[in-house]
Coordinates of C-alpha atoms in Angstrom, one line a residue:
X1 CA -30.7 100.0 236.6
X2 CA -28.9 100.8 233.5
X3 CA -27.7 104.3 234.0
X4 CA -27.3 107.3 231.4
X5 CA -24.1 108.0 230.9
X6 CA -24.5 112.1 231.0
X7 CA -26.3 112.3 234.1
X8 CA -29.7 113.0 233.9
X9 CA -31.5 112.3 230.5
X10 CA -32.4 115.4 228.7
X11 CA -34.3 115.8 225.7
X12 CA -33.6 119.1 223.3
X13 CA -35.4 121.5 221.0
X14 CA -34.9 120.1 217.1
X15 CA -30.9 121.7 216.3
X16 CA -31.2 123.0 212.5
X17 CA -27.2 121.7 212.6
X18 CA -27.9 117.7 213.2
X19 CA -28.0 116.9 209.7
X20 CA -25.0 118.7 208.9
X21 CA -23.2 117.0 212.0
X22 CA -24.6 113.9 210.2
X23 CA -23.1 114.9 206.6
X24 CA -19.9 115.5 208.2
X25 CA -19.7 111.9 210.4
X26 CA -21.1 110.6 207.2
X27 CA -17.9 111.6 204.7
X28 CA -15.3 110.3 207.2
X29 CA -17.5 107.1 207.9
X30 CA -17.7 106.8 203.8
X31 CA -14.1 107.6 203.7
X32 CA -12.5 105.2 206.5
X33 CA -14.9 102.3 205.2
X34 CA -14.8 102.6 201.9
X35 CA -16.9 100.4 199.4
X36 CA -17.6 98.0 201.9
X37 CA -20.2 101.2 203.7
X38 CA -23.2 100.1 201.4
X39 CA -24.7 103.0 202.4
X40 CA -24.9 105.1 205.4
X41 CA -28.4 106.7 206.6
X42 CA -29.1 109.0 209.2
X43 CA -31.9 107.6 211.6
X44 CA -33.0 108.4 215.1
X45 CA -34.9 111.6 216.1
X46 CA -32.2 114.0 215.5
X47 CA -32.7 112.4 211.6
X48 CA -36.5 114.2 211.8
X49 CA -36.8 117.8 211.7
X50 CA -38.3 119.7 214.3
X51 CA -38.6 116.9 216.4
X52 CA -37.1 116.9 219.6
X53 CA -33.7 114.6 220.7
X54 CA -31.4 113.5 222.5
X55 CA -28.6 115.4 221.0
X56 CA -26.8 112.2 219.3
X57 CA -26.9 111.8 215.5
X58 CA -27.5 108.2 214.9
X59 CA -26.1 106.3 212.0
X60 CA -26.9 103.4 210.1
X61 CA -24.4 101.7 208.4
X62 CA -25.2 98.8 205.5
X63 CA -22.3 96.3 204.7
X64 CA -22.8 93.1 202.7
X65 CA -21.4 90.9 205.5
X66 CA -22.0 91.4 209.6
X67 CA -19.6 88.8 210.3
X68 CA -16.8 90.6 207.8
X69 CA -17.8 94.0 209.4
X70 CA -16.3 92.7 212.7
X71 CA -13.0 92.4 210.8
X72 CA -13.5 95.2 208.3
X73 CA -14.8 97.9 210.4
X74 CA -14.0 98.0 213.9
X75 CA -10.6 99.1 213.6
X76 CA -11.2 101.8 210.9
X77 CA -14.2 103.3 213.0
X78 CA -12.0 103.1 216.4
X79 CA -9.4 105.6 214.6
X80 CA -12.4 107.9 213.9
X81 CA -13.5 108.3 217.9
X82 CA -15.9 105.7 217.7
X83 CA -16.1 103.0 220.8
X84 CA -17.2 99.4 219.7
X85 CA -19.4 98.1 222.4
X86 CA -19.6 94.0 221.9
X87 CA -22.1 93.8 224.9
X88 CA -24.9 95.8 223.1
X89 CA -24.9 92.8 220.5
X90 CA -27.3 90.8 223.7
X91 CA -29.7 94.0 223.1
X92 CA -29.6 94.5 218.9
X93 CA -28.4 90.9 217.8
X94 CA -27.7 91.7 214.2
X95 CA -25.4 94.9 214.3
X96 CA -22.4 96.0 215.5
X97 CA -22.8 99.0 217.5
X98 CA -20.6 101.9 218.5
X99 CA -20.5 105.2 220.8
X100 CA -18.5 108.0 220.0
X101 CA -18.0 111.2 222.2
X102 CA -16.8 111.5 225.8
X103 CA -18.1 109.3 228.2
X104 CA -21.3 110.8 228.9
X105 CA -22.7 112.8 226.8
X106 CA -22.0 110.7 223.3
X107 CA -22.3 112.5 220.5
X108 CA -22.8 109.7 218.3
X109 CA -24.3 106.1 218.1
X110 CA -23.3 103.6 214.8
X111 CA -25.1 100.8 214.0
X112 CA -23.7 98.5 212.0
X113 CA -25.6 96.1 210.3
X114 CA -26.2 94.0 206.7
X115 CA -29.2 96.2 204.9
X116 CA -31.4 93.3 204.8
X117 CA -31.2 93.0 208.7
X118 CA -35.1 93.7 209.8
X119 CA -33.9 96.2 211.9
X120 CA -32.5 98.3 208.9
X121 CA -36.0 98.8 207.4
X122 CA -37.6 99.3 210.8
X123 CA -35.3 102.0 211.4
X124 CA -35.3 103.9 208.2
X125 CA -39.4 103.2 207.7
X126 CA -40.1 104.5 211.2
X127 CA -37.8 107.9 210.5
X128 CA -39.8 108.4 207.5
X129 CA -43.1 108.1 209.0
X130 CA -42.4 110.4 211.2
X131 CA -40.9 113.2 208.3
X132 CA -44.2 112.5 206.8
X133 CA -46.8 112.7 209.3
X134 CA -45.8 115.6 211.6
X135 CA -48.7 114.5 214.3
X136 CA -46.6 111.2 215.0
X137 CA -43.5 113.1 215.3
X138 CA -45.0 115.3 217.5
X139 CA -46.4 112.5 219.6
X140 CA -43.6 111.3 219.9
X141 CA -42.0 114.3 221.4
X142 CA -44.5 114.1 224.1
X143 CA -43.5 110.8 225.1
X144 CA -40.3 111.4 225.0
X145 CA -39.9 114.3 226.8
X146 CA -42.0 113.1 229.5
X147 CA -39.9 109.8 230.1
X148 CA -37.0 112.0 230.2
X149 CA -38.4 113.6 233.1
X150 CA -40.1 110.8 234.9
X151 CA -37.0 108.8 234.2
X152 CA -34.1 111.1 235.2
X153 CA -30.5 109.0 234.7
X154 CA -32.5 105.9 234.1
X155 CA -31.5 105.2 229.9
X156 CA -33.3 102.0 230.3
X157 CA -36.7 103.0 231.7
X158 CA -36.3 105.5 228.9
X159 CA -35.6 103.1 226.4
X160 CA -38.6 101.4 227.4
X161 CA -40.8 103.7 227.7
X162 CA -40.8 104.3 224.3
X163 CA -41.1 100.6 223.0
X164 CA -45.0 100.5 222.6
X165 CA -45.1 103.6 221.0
X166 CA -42.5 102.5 218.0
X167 CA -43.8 99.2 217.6
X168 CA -47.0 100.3 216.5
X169 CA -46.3 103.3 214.4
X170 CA -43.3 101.0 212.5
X171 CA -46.1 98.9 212.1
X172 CA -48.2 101.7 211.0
X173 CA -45.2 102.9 208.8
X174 CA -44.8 99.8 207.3
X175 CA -48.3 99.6 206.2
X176 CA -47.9 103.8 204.8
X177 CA -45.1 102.6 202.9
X178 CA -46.7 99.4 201.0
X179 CA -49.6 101.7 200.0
X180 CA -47.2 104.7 198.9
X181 CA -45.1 102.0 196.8

């Protein structure tokens, strides 16, 4: 059992203050990267307001080159707080991903990854979905509030509790977006 590093997993009312948290992380990510940040997105629940979270802002990072990234980035990242944890790349192959925050509770996830990754539009389509149709979002909620309980310090069960739920409305989203465009 993969454990949660804050004890028991708890999900939290929307916090009017996660995107600002976000713009902040955002200008010293933009900063300590420079050019080579292609852009930098805000994704996860706490990227969708009113919905419920885990309170860790998730960001996205786009670079031209993963495999320049691991030279580029790590070390600029590690002088901002941010831990670069290689064994993740088994679970998101495709990224480089970080924690920042005191061991348990984070305060902040990075994903690194080249912007035309799959994963980059799966993230970024799924958050809008979920801006867009509030009746997902709250869905979603549900869910996740419920494995939070059922799952207590268990971030995997958590994890994969939500799986089937995000395939389908990423799928869904994909489909909202290709009729929007």
């Amino acid at each position: 059992m993969e454990k949660y590093g804050a004890g028991s997993i708890v999900v939290s009312d929307y916090d009017p203050n996660w995107p600002v948290l976000f713009a902040q992380e955002r200008a010293r990510i933009a900063q300590a990267l420079g050019v080579f940040a292609l852009a930098i997105e805000h994704v996860g629940s706490t990227a969708v307001p009113g919905l419920p979270s885990k309170p860790i802002i998730d960001l996205l990072v786009g670079v031209p080159s993963l495999e320049e990234a691991k030279q580029r980035c790590i070390a600029p990242l590690e002088a901002l707080g941010y831990i670069y944890m290689p064994d993740y790349a088994s679970w998101l192959p495709g990224e480089l991903f970080f924690r920042k925050g005191p061991p348990g509770p984070w305060t902040h996830h990075l994903h690194v990854t080249e912007p035309s990754h799959p994963r980059w539009e799966a993230l970024v389509v799924f958050r809008d979905y979920l801006r867009a149709h509030p009746e997902a979002a709250r869905a979603y909620a549900d869910i996740k509030r419920g494995l939070a309980a059922s799952s207590k310090d268990n971030i995997g069960a958590y994890r994969n509790g939500k799986t089937a739920f995000i395939q389908e409305t990423t799928a869904k989203a994909l489909t909202w977006r290709a009729a929007r465009d």
